[in-house]
Short mmCIF file of C-alpha atoms and ligand atoms in Angstrom, two decimals:
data_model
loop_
_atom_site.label_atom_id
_atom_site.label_comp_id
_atom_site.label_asym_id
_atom_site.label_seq_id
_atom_site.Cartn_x
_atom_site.Cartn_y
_atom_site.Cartn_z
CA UNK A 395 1.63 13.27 -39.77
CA UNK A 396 2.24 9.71 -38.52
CA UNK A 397 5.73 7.87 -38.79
CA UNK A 398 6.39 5.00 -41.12
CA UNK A 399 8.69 2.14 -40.00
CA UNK A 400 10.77 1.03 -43.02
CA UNK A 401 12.18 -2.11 -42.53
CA UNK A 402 15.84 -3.42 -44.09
CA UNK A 403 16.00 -7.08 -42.72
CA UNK A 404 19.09 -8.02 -40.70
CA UNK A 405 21.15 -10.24 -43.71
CA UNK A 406 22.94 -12.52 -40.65
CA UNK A 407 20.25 -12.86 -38.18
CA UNK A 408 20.43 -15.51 -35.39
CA UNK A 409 20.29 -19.25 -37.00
CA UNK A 410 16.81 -20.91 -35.43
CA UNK A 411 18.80 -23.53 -33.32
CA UNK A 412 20.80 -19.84 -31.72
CA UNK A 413 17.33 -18.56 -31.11
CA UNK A 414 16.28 -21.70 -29.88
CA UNK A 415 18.80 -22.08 -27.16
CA UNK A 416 18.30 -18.79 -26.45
CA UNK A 417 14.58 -19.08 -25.57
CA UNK A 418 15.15 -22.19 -23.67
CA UNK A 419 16.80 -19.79 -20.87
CA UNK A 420 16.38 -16.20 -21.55
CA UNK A 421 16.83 -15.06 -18.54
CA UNK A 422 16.56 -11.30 -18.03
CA UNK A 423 18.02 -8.59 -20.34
CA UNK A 424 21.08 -10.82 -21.88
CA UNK A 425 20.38 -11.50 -25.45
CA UNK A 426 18.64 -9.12 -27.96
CA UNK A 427 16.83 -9.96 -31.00
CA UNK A 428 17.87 -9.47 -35.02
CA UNK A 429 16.17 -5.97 -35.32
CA UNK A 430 15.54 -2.66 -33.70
CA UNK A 431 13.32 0.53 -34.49
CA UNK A 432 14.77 3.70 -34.65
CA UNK A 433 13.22 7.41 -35.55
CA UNK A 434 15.08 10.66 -35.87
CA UNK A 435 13.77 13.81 -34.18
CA UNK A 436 15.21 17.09 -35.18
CA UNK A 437 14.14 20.96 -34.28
CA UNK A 438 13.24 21.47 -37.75
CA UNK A 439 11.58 18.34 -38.96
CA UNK A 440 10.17 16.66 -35.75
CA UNK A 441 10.05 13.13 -36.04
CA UNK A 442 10.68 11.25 -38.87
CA UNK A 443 12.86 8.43 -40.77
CA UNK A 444 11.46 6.01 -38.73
CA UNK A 445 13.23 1.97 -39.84
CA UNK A 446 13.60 -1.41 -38.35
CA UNK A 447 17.11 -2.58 -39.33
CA UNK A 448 19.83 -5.02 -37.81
CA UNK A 449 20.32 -4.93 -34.28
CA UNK A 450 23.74 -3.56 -33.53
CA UNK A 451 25.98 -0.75 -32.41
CA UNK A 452 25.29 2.75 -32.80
CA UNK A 453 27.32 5.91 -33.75
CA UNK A 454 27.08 8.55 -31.59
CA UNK A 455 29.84 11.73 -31.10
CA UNK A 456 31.28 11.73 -27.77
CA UNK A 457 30.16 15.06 -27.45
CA UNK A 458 26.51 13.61 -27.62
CA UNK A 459 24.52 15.97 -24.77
CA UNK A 460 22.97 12.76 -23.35
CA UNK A 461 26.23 11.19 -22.73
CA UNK A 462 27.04 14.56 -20.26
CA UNK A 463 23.88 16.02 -18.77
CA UNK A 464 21.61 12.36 -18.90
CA UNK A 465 18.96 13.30 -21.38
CA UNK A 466 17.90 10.35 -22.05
CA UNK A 467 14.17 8.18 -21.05
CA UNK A 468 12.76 4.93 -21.52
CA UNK A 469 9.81 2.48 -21.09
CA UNK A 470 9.38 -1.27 -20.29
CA UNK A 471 6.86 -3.75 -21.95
CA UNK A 472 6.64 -6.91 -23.29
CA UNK A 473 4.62 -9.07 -25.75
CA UNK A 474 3.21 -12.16 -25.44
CA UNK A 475 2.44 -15.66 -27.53
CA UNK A 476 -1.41 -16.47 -26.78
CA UNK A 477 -2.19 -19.90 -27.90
CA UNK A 478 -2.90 -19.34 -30.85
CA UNK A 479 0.32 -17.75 -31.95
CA UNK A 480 -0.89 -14.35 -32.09
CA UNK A 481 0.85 -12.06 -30.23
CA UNK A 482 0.05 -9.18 -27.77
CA UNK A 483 1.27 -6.22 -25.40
CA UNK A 484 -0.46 -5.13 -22.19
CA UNK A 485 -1.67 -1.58 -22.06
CA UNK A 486 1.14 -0.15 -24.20
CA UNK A 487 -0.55 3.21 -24.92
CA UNK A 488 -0.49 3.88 -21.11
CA UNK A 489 3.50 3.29 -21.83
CA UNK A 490 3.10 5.87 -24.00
CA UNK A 491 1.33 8.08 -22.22
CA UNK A 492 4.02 7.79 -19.43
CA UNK A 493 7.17 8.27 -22.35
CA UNK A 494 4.96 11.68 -22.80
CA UNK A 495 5.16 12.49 -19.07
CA UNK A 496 8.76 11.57 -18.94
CA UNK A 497 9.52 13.59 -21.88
CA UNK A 498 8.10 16.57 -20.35
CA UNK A 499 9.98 16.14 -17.49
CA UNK A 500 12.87 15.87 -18.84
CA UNK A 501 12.29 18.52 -21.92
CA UNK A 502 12.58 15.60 -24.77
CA UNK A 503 9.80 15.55 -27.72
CA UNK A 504 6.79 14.38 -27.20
CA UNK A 505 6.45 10.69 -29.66
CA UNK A 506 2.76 10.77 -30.04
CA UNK A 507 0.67 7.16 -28.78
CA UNK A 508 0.45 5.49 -32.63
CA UNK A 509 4.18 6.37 -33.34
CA UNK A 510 5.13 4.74 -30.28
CA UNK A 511 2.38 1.33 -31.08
CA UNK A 512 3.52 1.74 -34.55
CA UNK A 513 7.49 1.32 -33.79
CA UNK A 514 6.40 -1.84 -31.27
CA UNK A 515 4.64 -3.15 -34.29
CA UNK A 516 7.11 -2.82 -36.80
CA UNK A 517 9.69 -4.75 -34.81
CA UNK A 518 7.76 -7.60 -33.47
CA UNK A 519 6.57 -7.89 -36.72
CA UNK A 520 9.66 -8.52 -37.77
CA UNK A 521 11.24 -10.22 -35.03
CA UNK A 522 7.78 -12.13 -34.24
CA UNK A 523 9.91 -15.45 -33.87
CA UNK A 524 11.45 -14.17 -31.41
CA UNK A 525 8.50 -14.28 -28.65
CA UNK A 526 8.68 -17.18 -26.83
CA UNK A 527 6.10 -19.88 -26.01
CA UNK A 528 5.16 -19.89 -22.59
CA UNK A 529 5.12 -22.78 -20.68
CA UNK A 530 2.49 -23.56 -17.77
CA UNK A 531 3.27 -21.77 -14.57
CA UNK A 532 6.17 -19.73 -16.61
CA UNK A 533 6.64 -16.06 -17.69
CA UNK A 534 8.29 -15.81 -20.49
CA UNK A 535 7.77 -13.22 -23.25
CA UNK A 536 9.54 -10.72 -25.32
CA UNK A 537 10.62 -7.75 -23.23
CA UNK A 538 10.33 -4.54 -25.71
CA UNK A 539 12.48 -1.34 -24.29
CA UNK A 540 11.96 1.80 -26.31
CA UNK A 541 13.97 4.94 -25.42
CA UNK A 542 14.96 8.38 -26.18
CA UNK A 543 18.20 10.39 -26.14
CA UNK A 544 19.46 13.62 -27.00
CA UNK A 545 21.75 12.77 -29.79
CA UNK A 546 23.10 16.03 -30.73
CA UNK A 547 26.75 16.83 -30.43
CA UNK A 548 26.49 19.99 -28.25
CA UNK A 549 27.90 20.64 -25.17
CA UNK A 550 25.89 23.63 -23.96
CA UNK A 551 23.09 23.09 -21.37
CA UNK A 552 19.76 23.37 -23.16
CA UNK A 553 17.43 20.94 -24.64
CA UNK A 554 18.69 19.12 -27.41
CA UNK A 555 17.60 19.93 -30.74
CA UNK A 556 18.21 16.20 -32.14
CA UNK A 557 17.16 13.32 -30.52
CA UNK A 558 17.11 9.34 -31.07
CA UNK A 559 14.16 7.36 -30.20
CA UNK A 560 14.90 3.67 -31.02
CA UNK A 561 13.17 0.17 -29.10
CA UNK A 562 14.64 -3.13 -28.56
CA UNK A 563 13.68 -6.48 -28.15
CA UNK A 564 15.12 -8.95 -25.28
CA UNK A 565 13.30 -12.24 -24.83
CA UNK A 566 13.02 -12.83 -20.33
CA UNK A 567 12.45 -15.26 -18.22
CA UNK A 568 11.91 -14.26 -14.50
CA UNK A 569 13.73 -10.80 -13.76
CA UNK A 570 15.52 -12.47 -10.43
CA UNK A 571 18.37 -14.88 -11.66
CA UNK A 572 17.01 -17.51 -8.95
CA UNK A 573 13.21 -17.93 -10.48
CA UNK A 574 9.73 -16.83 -8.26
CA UNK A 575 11.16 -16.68 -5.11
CA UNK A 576 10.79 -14.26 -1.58
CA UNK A 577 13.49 -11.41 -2.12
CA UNK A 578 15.28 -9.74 0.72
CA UNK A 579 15.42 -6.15 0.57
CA UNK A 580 17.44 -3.32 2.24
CA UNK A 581 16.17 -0.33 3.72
CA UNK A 582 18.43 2.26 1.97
CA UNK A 583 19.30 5.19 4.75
CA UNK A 584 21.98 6.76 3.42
CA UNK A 585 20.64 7.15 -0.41
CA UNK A 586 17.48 8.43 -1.56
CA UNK A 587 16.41 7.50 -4.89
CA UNK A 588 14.53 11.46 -5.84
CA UNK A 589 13.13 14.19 -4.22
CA UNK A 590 10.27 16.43 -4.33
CA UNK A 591 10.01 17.94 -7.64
CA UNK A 592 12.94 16.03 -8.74
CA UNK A 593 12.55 13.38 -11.61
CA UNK A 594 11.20 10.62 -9.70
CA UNK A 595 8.22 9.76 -11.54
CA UNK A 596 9.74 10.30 -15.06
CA UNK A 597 11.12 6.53 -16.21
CA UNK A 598 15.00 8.17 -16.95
CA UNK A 599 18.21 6.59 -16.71
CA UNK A 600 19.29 8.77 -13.69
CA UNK A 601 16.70 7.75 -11.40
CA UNK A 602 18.08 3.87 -11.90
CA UNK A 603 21.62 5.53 -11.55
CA UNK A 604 20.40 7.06 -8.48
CA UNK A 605 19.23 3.74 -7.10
CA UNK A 606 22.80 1.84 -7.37
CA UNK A 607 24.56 2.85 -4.41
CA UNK A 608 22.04 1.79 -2.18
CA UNK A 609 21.35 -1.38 -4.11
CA UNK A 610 24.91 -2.64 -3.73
CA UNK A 611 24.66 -2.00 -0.22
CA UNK A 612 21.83 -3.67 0.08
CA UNK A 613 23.91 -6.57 -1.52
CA UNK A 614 26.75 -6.22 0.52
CA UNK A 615 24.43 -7.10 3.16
CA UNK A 616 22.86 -9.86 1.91
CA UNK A 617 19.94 -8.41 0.14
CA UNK A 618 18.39 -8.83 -3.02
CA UNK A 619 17.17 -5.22 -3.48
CA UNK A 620 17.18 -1.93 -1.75
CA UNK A 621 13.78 -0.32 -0.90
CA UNK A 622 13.88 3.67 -0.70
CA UNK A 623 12.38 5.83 1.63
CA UNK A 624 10.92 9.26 0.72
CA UNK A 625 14.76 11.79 0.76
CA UNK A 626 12.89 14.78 3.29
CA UNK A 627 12.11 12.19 6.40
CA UNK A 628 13.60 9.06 5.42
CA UNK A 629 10.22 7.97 7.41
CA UNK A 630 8.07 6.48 4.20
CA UNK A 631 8.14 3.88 2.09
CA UNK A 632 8.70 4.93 -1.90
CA UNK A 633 9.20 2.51 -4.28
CA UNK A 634 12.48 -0.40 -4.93
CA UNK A 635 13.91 1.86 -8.22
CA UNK A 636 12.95 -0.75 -10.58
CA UNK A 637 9.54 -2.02 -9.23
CA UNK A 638 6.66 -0.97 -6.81
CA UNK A 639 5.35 -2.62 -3.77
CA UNK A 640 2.52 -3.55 -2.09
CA UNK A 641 1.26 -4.39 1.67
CA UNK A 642 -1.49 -7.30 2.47
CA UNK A 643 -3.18 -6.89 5.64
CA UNK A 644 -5.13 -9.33 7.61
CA UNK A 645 -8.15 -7.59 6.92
CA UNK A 646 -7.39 -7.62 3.17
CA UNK A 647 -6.38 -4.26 2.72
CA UNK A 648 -4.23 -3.64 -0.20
CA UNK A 649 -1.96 -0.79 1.26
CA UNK A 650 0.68 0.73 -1.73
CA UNK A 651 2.39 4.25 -1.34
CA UNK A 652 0.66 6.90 -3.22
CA UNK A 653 1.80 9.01 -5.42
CA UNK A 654 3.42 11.43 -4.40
CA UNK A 655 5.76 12.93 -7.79
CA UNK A 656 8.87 10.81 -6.57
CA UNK A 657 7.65 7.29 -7.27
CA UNK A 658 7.02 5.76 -10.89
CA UNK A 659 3.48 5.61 -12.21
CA UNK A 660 3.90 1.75 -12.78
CA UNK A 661 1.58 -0.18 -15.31
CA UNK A 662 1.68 -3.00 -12.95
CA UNK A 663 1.02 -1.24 -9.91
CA UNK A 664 -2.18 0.45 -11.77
CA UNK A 665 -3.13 -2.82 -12.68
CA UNK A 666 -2.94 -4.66 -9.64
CA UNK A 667 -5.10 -2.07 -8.14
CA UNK A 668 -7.73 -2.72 -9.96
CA UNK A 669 -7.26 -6.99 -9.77
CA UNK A 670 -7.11 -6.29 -6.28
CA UNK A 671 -10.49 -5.20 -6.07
CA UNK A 672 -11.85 -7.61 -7.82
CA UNK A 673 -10.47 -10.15 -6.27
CA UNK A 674 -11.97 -8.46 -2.68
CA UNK A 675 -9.48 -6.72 -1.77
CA UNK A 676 -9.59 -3.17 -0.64
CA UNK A 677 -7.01 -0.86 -2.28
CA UNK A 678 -5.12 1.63 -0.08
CA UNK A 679 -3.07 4.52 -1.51
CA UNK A 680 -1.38 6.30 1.28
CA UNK A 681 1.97 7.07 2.80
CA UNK A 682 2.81 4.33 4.57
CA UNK A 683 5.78 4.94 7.38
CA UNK A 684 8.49 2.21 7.31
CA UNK A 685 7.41 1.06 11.00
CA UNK A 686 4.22 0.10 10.25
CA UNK A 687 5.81 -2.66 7.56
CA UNK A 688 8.26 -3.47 10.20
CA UNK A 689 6.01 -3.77 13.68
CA UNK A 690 2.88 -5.14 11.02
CA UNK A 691 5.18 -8.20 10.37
CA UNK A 692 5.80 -9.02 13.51
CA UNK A 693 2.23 -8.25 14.73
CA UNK A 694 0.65 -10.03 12.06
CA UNK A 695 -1.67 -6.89 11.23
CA UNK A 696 0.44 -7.29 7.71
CA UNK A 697 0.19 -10.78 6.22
CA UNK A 698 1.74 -10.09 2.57
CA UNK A 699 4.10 -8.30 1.00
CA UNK A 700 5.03 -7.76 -2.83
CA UNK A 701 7.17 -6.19 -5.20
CA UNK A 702 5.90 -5.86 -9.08
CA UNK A 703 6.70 -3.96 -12.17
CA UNK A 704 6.57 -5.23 -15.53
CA UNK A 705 10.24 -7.06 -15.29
CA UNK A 706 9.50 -8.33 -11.89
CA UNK A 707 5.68 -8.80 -12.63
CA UNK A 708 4.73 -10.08 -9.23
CA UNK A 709 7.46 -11.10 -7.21
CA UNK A 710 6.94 -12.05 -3.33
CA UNK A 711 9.08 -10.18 -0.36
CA UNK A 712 10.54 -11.88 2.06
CA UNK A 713 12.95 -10.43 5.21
CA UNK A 714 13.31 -6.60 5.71
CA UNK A 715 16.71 -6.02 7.00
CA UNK A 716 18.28 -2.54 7.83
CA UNK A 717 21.38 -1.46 9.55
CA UNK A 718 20.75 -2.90 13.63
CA UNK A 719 17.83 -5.04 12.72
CA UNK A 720 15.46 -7.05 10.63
CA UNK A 721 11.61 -8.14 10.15
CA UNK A 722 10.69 -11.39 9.04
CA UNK A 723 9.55 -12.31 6.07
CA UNK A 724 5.60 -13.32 5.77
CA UNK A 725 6.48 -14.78 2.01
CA UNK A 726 6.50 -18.30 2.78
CA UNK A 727 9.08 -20.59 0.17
CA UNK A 728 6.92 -19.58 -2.68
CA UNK A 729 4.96 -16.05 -1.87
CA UNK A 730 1.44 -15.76 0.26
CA UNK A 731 -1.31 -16.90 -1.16
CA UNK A 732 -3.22 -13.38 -2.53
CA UNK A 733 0.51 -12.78 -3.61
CA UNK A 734 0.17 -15.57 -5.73
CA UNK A 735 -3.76 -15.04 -6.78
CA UNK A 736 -2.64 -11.48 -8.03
CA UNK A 737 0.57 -12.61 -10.04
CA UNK A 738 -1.48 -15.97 -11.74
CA UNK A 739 -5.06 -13.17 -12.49
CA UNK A 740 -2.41 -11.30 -14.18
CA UNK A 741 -0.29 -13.50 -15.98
CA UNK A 742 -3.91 -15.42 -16.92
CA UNK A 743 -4.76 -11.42 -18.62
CA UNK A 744 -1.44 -11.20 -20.29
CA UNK A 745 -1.11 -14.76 -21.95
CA UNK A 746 -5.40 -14.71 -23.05
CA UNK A 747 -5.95 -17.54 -20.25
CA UNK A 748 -8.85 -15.34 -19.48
CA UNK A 749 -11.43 -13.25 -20.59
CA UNK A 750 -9.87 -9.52 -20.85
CA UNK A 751 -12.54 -7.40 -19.76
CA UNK A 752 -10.57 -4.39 -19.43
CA UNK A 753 -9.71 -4.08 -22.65
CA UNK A 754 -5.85 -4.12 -21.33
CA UNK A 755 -4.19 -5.86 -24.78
CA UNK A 756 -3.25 -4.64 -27.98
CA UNK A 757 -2.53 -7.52 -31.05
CA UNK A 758 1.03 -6.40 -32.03
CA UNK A 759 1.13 -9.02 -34.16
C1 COI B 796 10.48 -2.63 -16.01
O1 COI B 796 9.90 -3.32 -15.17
O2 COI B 796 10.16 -2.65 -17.21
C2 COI B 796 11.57 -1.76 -15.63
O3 COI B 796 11.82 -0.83 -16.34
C3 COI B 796 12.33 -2.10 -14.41
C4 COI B 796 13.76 -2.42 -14.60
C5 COI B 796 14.06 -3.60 -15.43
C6 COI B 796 14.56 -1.22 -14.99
#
């Protein structure tokens, strides 16, 4: 049986001149809307109670299991304003599809692909003022962040048998405090970000937790990210813990690591595979050694390089640096032009600029 979202409206939600200077600059992940979902799962029942009530805290014991062993997963999409005020999400049942992966991974129940649509719903719904307009050039939108946790107060090491699913809504700007421009990134050495048959490619907290040291290296050196290597060679490129990247060639190949169980299935990156070729490009999965980023800079066999994800969408990548060196960046002041082509065919999908013939949006409200 499918869940029901309830909804109990917030009685002191934001006044429209708060929302209002909120929207004006969101940036990324700072303020949160009125509501949130929320659904119970428990051995017995499965999922249900599913309601939309006031954003705010939560109870939870301290002897929650996801507070000690990390139970927990999550997903990241957003909804847009078209035009015509309706508004929309991009792919969200292959966000589902992905919560189900990550849930298997990391032994959670599966929320089946309407329950999931149905909670996004039920909360934009209700917090539909809350999607900003988008403004030519811009990005903004509602970022929606569902997740799961074992909630049960149990200290043994098993699979929880109660567990909290619950979204919220943050409206965002450009992830990257300082707007579209080139980020540096860090070639993490010291810290891998997962292993093989580790938890890489499930979206959970730990994998992000994983990714910190090496980020704030990366920082201490200047950088605005840290890209990982793959933890058995430290020879391959992997992914940046919160986004995916991509290689342009000269000869418009579209090189992007593949695969391989450690990296996140991004939406984005699935996506821009797909642009790529139509836009005459010729996708590449493949492992892709670290060298041939940093000699293909300086050759000029490698023209373009990206980050993207759904916060980041398409951002362009400037300097590689690592400990005893550096590449230069190929990103211009503003990204490379098929950097640029990608991020505006996309955005163009996402805000119904253009025609979606992939079928890639669902009307959330
Ligand atoms: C996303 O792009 O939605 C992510 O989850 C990346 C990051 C903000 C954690």
């Amino acid at each position: 049986m499918s869940l029901t979202f309830t909804t109990t409206p917030n009685p002191s939600p934001a006044s429209d001149a708060e929302r209002a200077a909120v929207l004006a600059d969101p940036g990324f992940g700072k303020y949160f809307t009125d509501h949130m979902a929320t659904a119970t799962w428990t051995a017995g029942e499965g999922w249900h109670d599913g309601r939309v009530s006031a954003y705010g805290p939560i109870t939870i014991m301290p002897s929650a299991a996801v507070l000690h062993y990390a139970q927990e997963i999550f997903e990241g999409l957003k909804a847009y304003r078209h035009a015509d005020g309706s508004i929309w999400s991009f792919r969200p049942e292959a966000n589902a599809r992905r919560m189900a992966r990550s849930s298997a991974r990391l032994a959670l129940p599966v929320l089946e692909e309407e329950d999931f649509v149905a909670s996004l719903r039920a909360l934009v719904e209700v917090d539909r003022a809350w999607v900003p307009e988008v403004e030519d050039g811009g990005e903004k939108s509602l970022y929606l962040r569902p997740f799961m946790y074992a909630s049960e107060a149990f200290l043994g090491v098993r699979p929880a048998n109660e567990v909290t699913y619950s979204v919220i809504a943050s409206p965002a700007g450009a992830y990257f405090a300082g707007g579209l421009k080139p980020v540096t990134l860090w070639i993490s050495q010291h810290f891998a970000r997962a292993g093989a048959g580790g938890t890489g490619a499930a979206k959970c907290g730990g994998n992000y937790a994983s990714s910190l040291a090496g980020q704030l290296e990366g920082i201490e050196h200047g950088c605005d990210q840290a890209v990982f290597l793959d933890a058995a060679t430290q020879t391959f490129i992997e992914e940046l813990g919160g986004m995916n990247l991509f290689l342009v060639t000269k000869d418009d190949r579209l090189v992007t690591p593949e695969l391989t169980g450690s990296i996140l299935e991004g939406v984005t990156r699935s996506s821009i595979l797909d642009l790529g070729k139509e836009l005459g490009l010729d996708p590449e999965e493949r492992r892709i050694p670290i060298e041939e980023w940093k000699d293909g800079v300086r050759s000029g066999e490698i023209v373009e390089v990206f980050a993207c994800g759904t916060a980041a969408v398409v951002t362009p990548v400037g300097e590689l640096r690592w400990e005893g060196g550096t590449a230069p960046s190929t990103a211009g002041g503003a990204g490379g032009e098929i950097t640029n082509a990608i991020r505006r065919r996309l955005l163009d999908i996402q805000y119904g600029r253009v025609e979606d013939t992939h079928g890639w949006l669902t009307r959330l409200a």
